[in-house]
Structures are given as C-alpha cells and as structure tokens.
Amino acid sequence: MWIGRESRERSGGGSDGAYLEGQMLVAMPGMRDERFARAVIYLCAHSPEGAMGIIVNQPAPNIKFSDLLVQLDVIPQEDRIHLPQRAGGVKVLKGGPVETGRGFVLHSSDFFIEDSTLPIDDGICLTATLDILRAIAAGGGPASALLALGYAGWAPGQLENEIQQNGWLHCPADQTLVFEAEASVKYDLALRKIGIDPGMLSPEAGHA
C-alpha cells in the first residue's frame, strides 16, 4: 500500500535544455510555502505536462527504513536486527506533499528493474515498486538509495512561474549532494554549488 508501480511515461523535456529534469531545485529564503522552506528537490521529470520531484533534505520524523520493511511485509519483525549494512544506511525522507502514502526510491544507476526503474540523469534513477526494497533487504540493490514518502508536483507551467517569481534557484545534481551529504547541510551545499554564500542571501532577494 506504500509503494505503487510508477507510470513508465518519460517526460520529453530534459534533453533540449528548456527543462530542468535531473537538476536540483533550491528554495529561495523568501519561499512562502512552509512545506518547501529551505527545500532541496531533485527533479525527476519536467516537461510541458508539468514537473515532479523528490525533496532530499527533509527527514521523515520517527520513521526508520527497517520499520517500513516490516510494515510492508518485506521482512518479518524478527529480521529487523539482522538487516545488511546497506539496508541500514537507507534514509527515509518526506519526499513532498503529494501522495504521502506512497514510497519512491531514488537510487544510483547500478540497480535496474525492467519496466519499473526510470533512469533520470547523471547516474540517478527512480524506482517505486516493492522489488527494490526486497533487493536492499536481501543485501543487494543499489549502492546508494533513499526512500521518499510522497513527492512534489507542479501543474503545466506552474514551476516555470514559480522560478520567474524568484521562488527557486536551480543547479546541476550530483550523487554526493543527493545521497551522501547529511540532510541538515544539503541546503547550504546546494547554494554553494550555485556559487552563493548562504549568509549573503536575503529573504527578500529578488522581490520588489
């Protein structure tokens, strides 16, 4: 009930430079929507039909990956303490306010399930089926992964409008920023990747 099969339709906007699929969105300090305050979002899809992304710096409070594996009947309760090291390192995040009852695994491209895994860009993929959780619990699966509950979504033209209104900055993604850095420092790291000193950003930057 948490993880569902994703549509295999790939947005067509990432290749021509007009869209930001595979990049990071970084919330401006003046972001009015508290759900996205200081958010760093990996954009999984961006096209004329809209956009979809995963917030990668908002931990899900009081939820452990091992607990979810038990809830989903991936493993029995007694196996929680015997999980392989790779499974123990998977962080559970609040991926966004849309469909918060579904899980989305953002992961490195060394793991692929035919008809289930969506390659995005720069060695990062998205899989939203139980098969990847079973693989991780068994000691396999991708070298790097995070499990996001929910996602961020935008209607056609909505994200472009928010960027024009100085709601978001954007920068290239990399696996260190997505998977390895601690959630608490990803926002500042993303700003520095753009070339911005976080201490110099005013909450009113860009607003008349």
XYZ file of N, CA and C in Angstrom:
624
model
N 0.822 -1.214 0.000
C 0.000 0.000 0.000
C 0.852 1.259 0.000
N 2.136 1.110 0.375
C 3.009 2.286 0.377
C 3.639 2.519 -0.986
N 4.048 1.418 -1.615
C 4.786 1.535 -2.860
C 3.911 1.083 -4.008
N 3.767 1.908 -5.040
C 2.968 1.531 -6.196
C 3.800 1.539 -7.454
N 3.307 0.909 -8.476
C 4.036 0.874 -9.747
C 3.895 2.214 -10.455
N 5.025 2.764 -10.813
C 5.040 4.067 -11.474
C 4.704 3.955 -12.958
N 4.126 4.985 -13.477
C 3.937 5.077 -14.924
C 5.285 5.071 -15.613
N 5.368 4.446 -16.763
C 6.636 4.382 -17.484
C 6.759 5.510 -18.495
N 5.847 6.451 -18.493
C 5.941 7.549 -19.444
C 7.026 8.511 -19.017
N 7.973 8.727 -19.877
C 9.084 9.619 -19.604
C 8.770 10.998 -20.171
N 8.990 12.023 -19.387
C 8.765 13.362 -19.929
C 9.789 13.636 -21.017
N 9.398 14.468 -21.965
C 10.282 14.697 -23.094
C 11.091 15.966 -22.980
N 11.107 16.613 -21.813
C 11.689 17.932 -21.761
C 13.134 18.001 -21.357
N 13.726 16.897 -20.888
C 15.040 17.015 -20.297
C 16.168 17.176 -21.287
N 15.962 16.845 -22.540
C 17.081 16.756 -23.460
C 17.360 18.046 -24.211
N 16.414 18.955 -24.237
C 16.614 20.117 -25.105
C 17.067 21.357 -24.344
N 17.313 21.218 -23.045
C 17.824 22.335 -22.279
C 16.762 23.262 -21.743
N 15.524 23.154 -22.234
C 14.467 24.049 -21.788
C 13.890 23.618 -20.451
N 14.103 22.370 -20.090
C 13.537 21.841 -18.859
C 14.638 21.403 -17.908
N 14.281 21.224 -16.654
C 15.271 21.032 -15.594
C 15.301 19.617 -15.049
N 14.757 18.659 -15.752
C 14.800 17.264 -15.324
C 16.237 16.838 -15.029
N 16.438 16.199 -13.862
C 17.764 15.766 -13.468
C 18.581 16.824 -12.750
N 18.003 18.009 -12.513
C 18.691 19.059 -11.769
C 18.088 19.216 -10.370
N 18.726 20.051 -9.575
C 18.249 20.325 -8.230
C 17.546 21.671 -8.189
N 16.390 21.709 -7.545
C 15.734 22.966 -7.214
C 16.114 23.338 -5.793
N 16.419 24.598 -5.570
C 16.801 25.079 -4.243
C 15.880 26.237 -3.880
N 15.144 26.103 -2.793
C 14.182 27.129 -2.398
C 14.885 28.420 -2.017
N 14.364 29.535 -2.490
C 14.864 30.836 -2.058
C 14.455 31.088 -0.610
N 15.216 31.902 0.126
C 14.864 32.172 1.521
C 13.468 32.752 1.689
N 12.952 33.433 0.659
C 11.628 34.030 0.763
C 10.490 33.090 0.390
N 10.768 31.798 0.261
C 9.735 30.823 -0.099
C 8.545 30.949 0.853
N 7.371 31.231 0.302
C 6.181 31.479 1.132
C 5.498 30.187 1.582
N 5.693 29.116 0.867
C 5.081 27.836 1.218
C 5.971 27.132 2.234
N 5.516 27.036 3.471
C 6.340 26.469 4.542
C 6.742 25.027 4.269
N 5.970 24.313 3.475
C 6.310 22.925 3.166
C 7.618 22.827 2.385
N 7.988 23.923 1.735
C 9.191 23.910 0.908
C 10.277 24.853 1.440
N 10.143 25.297 2.669
C 11.157 26.173 3.252
C 12.506 25.451 3.290
N 13.530 26.067 2.724
C 14.896 25.512 2.671
C 14.933 24.146 1.983
N 13.988 23.880 1.102
C 13.937 22.578 0.439
C 14.967 22.480 -0.674
N 15.541 21.286 -0.800
C 16.370 20.925 -1.945
C 15.661 19.762 -2.622
N 15.306 19.937 -3.893
C 14.474 18.961 -4.594
C 15.204 18.437 -5.816
N 15.238 17.113 -5.946
C 15.763 16.506 -7.165
C 14.601 16.345 -8.138
N 14.711 16.977 -9.312
C 13.631 16.942 -10.292
C 13.711 15.661 -11.125
N 12.725 14.801 -10.956
C 12.688 13.528 -11.677
C 12.059 13.665 -13.054
N 11.199 14.648 -13.233
C 10.540 14.860 -14.521
C 10.155 16.316 -14.653
N 10.301 16.848 -15.863
C 9.914 18.232 -16.145
C 9.637 18.323 -17.631
N 8.420 18.668 -17.979
C 8.003 18.689 -19.376
C 6.838 19.656 -19.525
N 6.286 19.811 -20.720
C 5.107 20.671 -20.876
C 3.915 20.206 -20.037
N 3.921 18.941 -19.609
C 2.812 18.418 -18.804
C 2.956 18.731 -17.325
N 4.093 19.322 -16.912
C 4.301 19.649 -15.510
C 5.631 19.124 -15.017
N 5.751 18.998 -13.704
C 7.017 18.567 -13.115
C 6.765 17.724 -11.873
N 7.731 16.861 -11.564
C 7.665 16.008 -10.390
C 9.066 15.885 -9.815
N 9.175 16.017 -8.491
C 10.474 15.924 -7.853
C 10.387 15.357 -6.454
N 11.556 15.032 -5.904
C 11.676 14.453 -4.564
C 12.487 15.402 -3.691
N 11.918 15.806 -2.551
C 12.678 16.610 -1.581
C 13.710 15.699 -0.924
N 14.968 16.090 -0.960
C 16.032 15.203 -0.476
C 16.650 15.668 0.838
N 16.074 16.689 1.464
C 16.676 17.173 2.718
C 15.658 17.364 3.838
N 14.571 16.615 3.790
C 13.590 16.670 4.880
C 13.357 15.267 5.429
N 14.072 14.878 6.500
C 13.890 13.541 7.069
C 12.458 13.334 7.555
N 11.978 12.111 7.392
C 10.669 11.743 7.938
C 10.856 11.427 9.425
N 10.235 12.196 10.305
C 10.477 12.003 11.732
C 9.934 10.679 12.239
N 10.727 10.029 13.073
C 10.298 8.820 13.783
C 9.938 7.664 12.863
N 10.501 7.627 11.657
C 10.272 6.509 10.742
C 11.624 5.956 10.304
N 11.836 4.677 10.558
C 13.068 4.013 10.152
C 12.796 3.108 8.953
N 13.806 2.938 8.133
C 13.682 2.081 6.968
C 13.296 0.658 7.372
N 13.893 0.154 8.449
C 13.585 -1.203 8.901
C 12.124 -1.330 9.319
N 11.567 -0.271 9.925
C 10.150 -0.304 10.316
C 9.251 -0.427 9.087
N 9.591 0.303 8.027
C 8.787 0.244 6.814
C 8.876 -1.136 6.158
N 10.053 -1.738 6.199
C 10.197 -3.077 5.621
C 9.282 -4.069 6.329
N 9.142 -3.918 7.640
C 8.252 -4.798 8.398
C 6.790 -4.490 8.056
N 6.436 -3.205 8.017
C 5.057 -2.805 7.715
C 4.612 -3.299 6.348
N 5.548 -3.342 5.406
C 5.227 -3.748 4.041
C 5.356 -5.250 3.824
N 5.636 -5.972 4.919
C 5.814 -7.427 4.842
C 6.963 -7.825 3.930
N 7.951 -6.935 3.797
C 9.162 -7.284 3.045
C 10.021 -8.227 3.881
N 10.064 -7.966 5.192
C 10.783 -8.830 6.123
C 9.900 -9.069 7.341
N 10.099 -10.192 8.052
C 9.386 -10.393 9.310
C 9.992 -9.543 10.420
N 9.215 -9.292 11.446
C 9.646 -8.445 12.558
C 10.991 -8.893 13.135
N 11.178 -10.203 13.278
C 12.384 -10.695 13.938
C 13.653 -10.482 13.116
N 13.510 -10.168 11.820
C 14.691 -9.962 10.974
C 15.207 -8.527 10.995
N 14.529 -7.642 11.708
C 14.944 -6.232 11.726
C 16.381 -6.059 12.180
N 16.796 -6.843 13.172
C 18.146 -6.655 13.734
C 19.208 -7.346 12.904
N 18.801 -8.081 11.857
C 19.762 -8.807 11.034
C 19.886 -8.213 9.634
N 19.406 -7.005 9.444
C 19.471 -6.396 8.120
C 20.924 -6.137 7.706
N 21.225 -6.283 6.414
C 22.582 -5.982 5.945
C 22.909 -4.505 6.105
N 24.199 -4.223 6.099
C 24.654 -2.847 6.344
C 24.076 -1.867 5.326
N 23.970 -2.291 4.070
C 23.450 -1.395 3.038
C 22.025 -0.954 3.362
N 21.213 -1.881 3.862
C 19.832 -1.537 4.214
C 19.789 -0.575 5.386
N 20.697 -0.740 6.327
C 20.721 0.134 7.491
C 21.054 1.572 7.157
N 21.678 1.793 6.003
C 22.064 3.141 5.629
C 21.024 3.902 4.828
N 19.909 3.271 4.499
C 18.877 3.934 3.691
C 18.069 4.885 4.573
N 18.053 6.147 4.215
C 17.321 7.155 4.979
C 15.901 7.284 4.444
N 14.966 7.583 5.354
C 13.575 7.795 4.981
C 13.290 9.292 5.041
N 12.795 9.851 3.941
C 12.580 11.285 3.831
C 11.121 11.612 3.542
N 10.740 12.840 3.852
C 9.461 13.377 3.378
C 9.706 13.903 1.969
N 9.248 13.150 0.977
C 9.573 13.494 -0.403
C 8.764 14.640 -0.967
N 7.662 14.976 -0.309
C 6.811 16.056 -0.792
C 5.383 15.856 -0.327
N 4.524 16.838 -0.561
C 3.159 16.802 -0.016
C 2.152 16.005 -0.834
N 2.559 15.472 -1.992
C 1.637 14.735 -2.850
C 1.801 13.227 -2.613
N 0.680 12.519 -2.438
C 0.686 11.062 -2.265
C 1.688 10.619 -1.202
N 1.535 11.140 -0.008
C 2.471 10.848 1.075
C 2.384 9.409 1.567
N 1.394 8.661 1.119
C 1.293 7.262 1.471
C 2.030 6.339 0.516
N 2.703 6.907 -0.471
C 3.464 6.112 -1.430
C 4.948 6.334 -1.233
N 5.704 5.293 -1.526
C 7.152 5.385 -1.403
C 7.836 5.425 -2.750
N 8.883 6.222 -2.841
C 9.661 6.374 -4.067
C 11.131 6.230 -3.696
N 11.822 5.290 -4.321
C 13.233 5.080 -4.028
C 14.067 5.771 -5.097
N 14.808 6.777 -4.668
C 15.766 7.461 -5.530
C 17.101 6.760 -5.319
N 17.765 6.341 -6.393
C 18.937 5.497 -6.192
C 19.949 5.627 -7.317
N 21.139 5.103 -7.062
C 22.201 5.095 -8.065
C 21.850 4.111 -9.178
N 22.494 4.286 -10.329
C 22.092 3.563 -11.537
C 22.702 2.169 -11.646
N 23.345 1.685 -10.571
C 23.905 0.342 -10.605
C 22.853 -0.732 -10.327
N 21.596 -0.319 -10.203
C 20.496 -1.252 -9.993
C 19.368 -0.855 -10.933
N 18.797 -1.855 -11.603
C 17.755 -1.556 -12.595
C 16.766 -2.706 -12.653
N 15.482 -2.388 -12.625
C 14.421 -3.373 -12.788
C 13.658 -3.030 -14.059
N 13.641 -3.954 -15.001
C 12.960 -3.727 -16.263
C 11.496 -3.360 -16.030
N 11.028 -2.316 -16.700
C 9.649 -1.847 -16.638
C 9.279 -1.235 -15.279
N 10.253 -1.059 -14.400
C 9.961 -0.440 -13.103
C 10.880 0.734 -12.791
N 12.133 0.653 -13.235
C 13.114 1.692 -12.921
C 13.133 2.758 -14.008
N 13.088 4.003 -13.586
C 13.138 5.137 -14.503
C 14.513 5.799 -14.423
N 15.362 5.653 -15.441
C 16.629 6.391 -15.458
C 16.337 7.878 -15.652
N 16.991 8.701 -14.873
C 16.724 10.137 -14.972
C 17.907 10.857 -15.607
N 19.005 10.985 -14.864
C 20.163 11.696 -15.408
C 21.341 11.499 -14.469
N 22.559 11.586 -15.024
C 23.778 11.574 -14.216
C 23.841 10.404 -13.239
N 23.436 9.223 -13.696
C 23.579 8.042 -12.857
C 22.573 7.920 -11.741
N 21.462 8.633 -11.813
C 20.426 8.583 -10.784
C 19.130 8.058 -11.391
N 18.473 7.152 -10.664
C 17.249 6.523 -11.143
C 16.166 6.602 -10.073
N 14.945 6.304 -10.492
C 13.796 6.262 -9.586
C 13.070 4.938 -9.781
N 12.806 4.237 -8.672
C 12.028 3.008 -8.707
C 10.980 3.074 -7.609
N 9.748 2.680 -7.943
C 8.658 2.814 -6.971
C 7.878 1.509 -6.823
N 8.611 0.392 -6.779
C 7.963 -0.898 -6.552
C 8.640 -1.599 -5.384
N 7.956 -2.574 -4.833
C 8.484 -3.313 -3.681
C 9.734 -4.115 -4.017
N 9.935 -4.429 -5.291
C 11.067 -5.273 -5.667
C 12.400 -4.675 -5.221
N 12.546 -3.370 -5.311
C 13.811 -2.758 -4.921
C 14.012 -2.848 -3.409
N 12.932 -2.760 -2.639
C 13.056 -2.892 -1.198
C 13.454 -4.320 -0.819
N 12.905 -5.288 -1.513
C 13.273 -6.682 -1.254
C 14.753 -6.902 -1.556
N 15.220 -6.294 -2.649
C 16.632 -6.447 -3.018
C 17.542 -5.827 -1.965
N 17.196 -4.640 -1.486
C 18.008 -3.972 -0.462
C 17.999 -4.789 0.830
N 16.835 -5.293 1.213
C 16.722 -6.069 2.454
C 17.526 -7.357 2.385
N 17.732 -7.873 1.161
C 18.485 -9.112 0.981
C 19.985 -8.869 0.857
N 20.398 -7.593 0.930
C 21.815 -7.279 0.845
C 22.269 -6.852 -0.531
N 21.331 -6.779 -1.490
C 21.657 -6.328 -2.831
C 21.145 -4.922 -3.053
N 20.586 -4.699 -4.240
C 20.057 -3.373 -4.536
C 21.148 -2.393 -4.899
N 20.815 -1.120 -5.015
C 21.785 -0.095 -5.430
C 22.777 0.241 -4.326
N 23.921 0.758 -4.726
C 24.929 1.170 -3.750
C 24.460 2.360 -2.928
N 23.691 3.240 -3.546
C 23.175 4.426 -2.859
C 21.677 4.516 -3.075
N 20.930 4.804 -2.007
C 19.477 4.896 -2.139
C 18.893 5.692 -0.983
N 17.767 6.328 -1.243
C 16.966 6.938 -0.196
C 15.499 6.666 -0.524
N 14.700 6.524 0.523
C 13.275 6.248 0.357
C 12.502 7.496 0.728
N 11.745 8.015 -0.226
C 10.953 9.218 -0.003
C 9.484 8.866 0.074
N 8.799 9.405 1.068
C 7.356 9.238 1.200
C 6.691 10.468 0.602
N 6.005 10.263 -0.532
C 5.394 11.375 -1.230
C 6.353 12.049 -2.197
N 5.832 13.036 -2.918
C 6.645 13.769 -3.873
C 6.094 15.183 -4.024
N 6.849 16.028 -4.695
C 6.414 17.387 -5.024
C 5.975 17.407 -6.476
N 4.830 18.003 -6.755
C 4.326 18.040 -8.122
C 3.882 19.432 -8.529
N 4.016 19.719 -9.817
C 3.620 21.011 -10.368
C 2.774 20.800 -11.618
N 1.744 21.590 -11.759
C 0.908 21.559 -12.953
C 1.668 22.186 -14.123
N 1.174 22.028 -15.356
C 1.852 22.642 -16.505
C 2.089 24.137 -16.306
N 3.330 24.555 -16.474
C 3.688 25.959 -16.359
C 3.854 26.473 -14.936
N 3.445 25.702 -13.938
C 3.484 26.191 -12.557
C 4.912 26.391 -12.061
N 5.781 25.406 -12.296
C 7.154 25.533 -11.826
C 7.860 26.693 -12.528
N 7.658 26.818 -13.831
C 8.283 27.924 -14.559
C 7.860 29.265 -13.964
N 6.586 29.384 -13.604
C 6.091 30.618 -13.000
C 6.732 30.860 -11.641
N 6.867 29.814 -10.835
C 7.472 29.971 -9.508
C 8.936 30.382 -9.618
N 9.638 29.859 -10.628
C 11.033 30.258 -10.838
C 11.109 31.727 -11.250
N 10.210 32.143 -12.138
C 10.183 33.547 -12.563
C 9.857 34.482 -11.413
N 9.086 33.987 -10.436
C 8.732 34.784 -9.263
C 9.784 34.678 -8.161
N 10.974 34.185 -8.513
C 12.090 34.081 -7.573
C 11.817 33.128 -6.416
N 11.022 32.073 -6.685
C 10.784 31.086 -5.646
C 11.874 30.032 -5.561
N 12.533 29.780 -6.709
C 13.508 28.697 -6.767
C 14.764 29.108 -7.516
N 15.889 28.582 -7.067
C 17.118 28.552 -7.838
C 17.284 27.120 -8.338
N 18.220 26.887 -9.245
C 18.476 25.515 -9.662
C 19.948 25.337 -9.996
N 20.404 24.093 -9.880
C 21.804 23.782 -10.138
C 21.905 22.324 -10.583
N 23.014 21.942 -11.181
C 23.204 20.544 -11.548
C 23.190 19.653 -10.300
N 22.743 18.435 -10.486
C 22.735 17.478 -9.378
C 24.030 16.669 -9.374
N 24.355 16.107 -8.244
C 25.423 15.112 -8.175
C 25.073 14.129 -7.058
N 25.631 12.936 -7.131
C 25.254 11.890 -6.190
C 25.659 12.220 -4.763
N 26.745 12.949 -4.588
C 27.149 13.320 -3.231
C 26.072 14.173 -2.574
N 25.570 15.151 -3.306
C 24.544 16.042 -2.759
C 23.241 15.284 -2.512
N 22.873 14.399 -3.419
C 21.608 13.687 -3.288
C 21.667 12.628 -2.199
N 22.716 11.799 -2.192
C 22.724 10.611 -1.344
C 23.627 10.688 -0.112
N 24.766 11.354 -0.219
C 25.782 11.201 0.815
C 25.763 12.293 1.890
N 25.482 13.514 1.506
C 25.509 14.605 2.481
C 24.387 14.451 3.496
N 24.628 14.918 4.712
C 23.581 14.915 5.729
C 22.484 15.907 5.323
N 21.246 15.547 5.632
C 20.113 16.381 5.235
C 20.251 17.813 5.738
N 20.819 17.963 6.930
C 20.900 19.285 7.559
C 21.831 20.247 6.829
N 22.728 19.733 5.986
C 23.680 20.617 5.297
C 23.428 20.696 3.793
N 22.462 19.939 3.272
C 22.254 19.914 1.822
C 21.852 21.274 1.267
N 21.071 22.035 2.027
C 20.624 23.332 1.522
C 21.818 24.262 1.298
N 22.680 24.379 2.298
C 23.851 25.244 2.160
C 24.797 24.732 1.081
N 24.954 23.412 0.993
C 25.823 22.847 -0.046
C 25.294 23.162 -1.437
N 23.967 23.068 -1.602
C 23.378 23.359 -2.904
C 23.573 24.822 -3.275
N 23.389 25.718 -2.314
C 23.607 27.147 -2.596
C 25.050 27.402 -3.002
N 25.989 26.783 -2.300
C 27.402 26.983 -2.632
C 27.719 26.394 -4.003
N 27.023 25.321 -4.379
C 27.221 24.739 -5.706
C 26.811 25.731 -6.788
N 25.811 26.559 -6.487
C 25.380 27.612 -7.418
C 26.348 28.784 -7.403
N 27.137 28.881 -6.319
C 28.064 29.988 -6.178
C 27.568 31.071 -5.252
N 26.662 30.702 -4.348
C 26.046 31.667 -3.437
C 26.459 31.370 -2.003
N 26.884 32.389 -1.300
C 27.156 32.266 0.133
C 25.824 32.318 0.862
N 25.422 31.246 1.561
C 24.115 31.236 2.225
C 23.897 32.428 3.149
N 24.961 32.913 3.775
C 24.824 34.027 4.688
C 24.533 35.354 4.018
N 24.738 35.414 2.694
C 24.528 36.662 1.972
C 23.139 36.758 1.347
N 22.350 35.674 1.436
C 21.030 35.679 0.813
C 20.001 36.331 1.731
N 19.359 37.359 1.251
C 18.277 37.997 1.995
C 16.968 37.277 1.702
N 16.098 37.142 2.704
C 14.782 36.567 2.448
C 13.985 37.345 1.411
N 14.322 38.607 1.207
C 13.596 39.426 0.235
C 14.284 39.508 -1.106
N 15.321 38.699 -1.309
C 16.069 38.775 -2.557
C 15.143 38.539 -3.755
N 15.256 39.426 -4.705
C 14.506 39.256 -5.938
C 13.114 39.818 -5.911
N 12.649 40.319 -4.759
C 11.281 40.845 -4.677
C 11.332 42.372 -4.678
N 10.431 42.941 -5.412
C 10.380 44.414 -5.485
C 9.780 44.973 -4.228
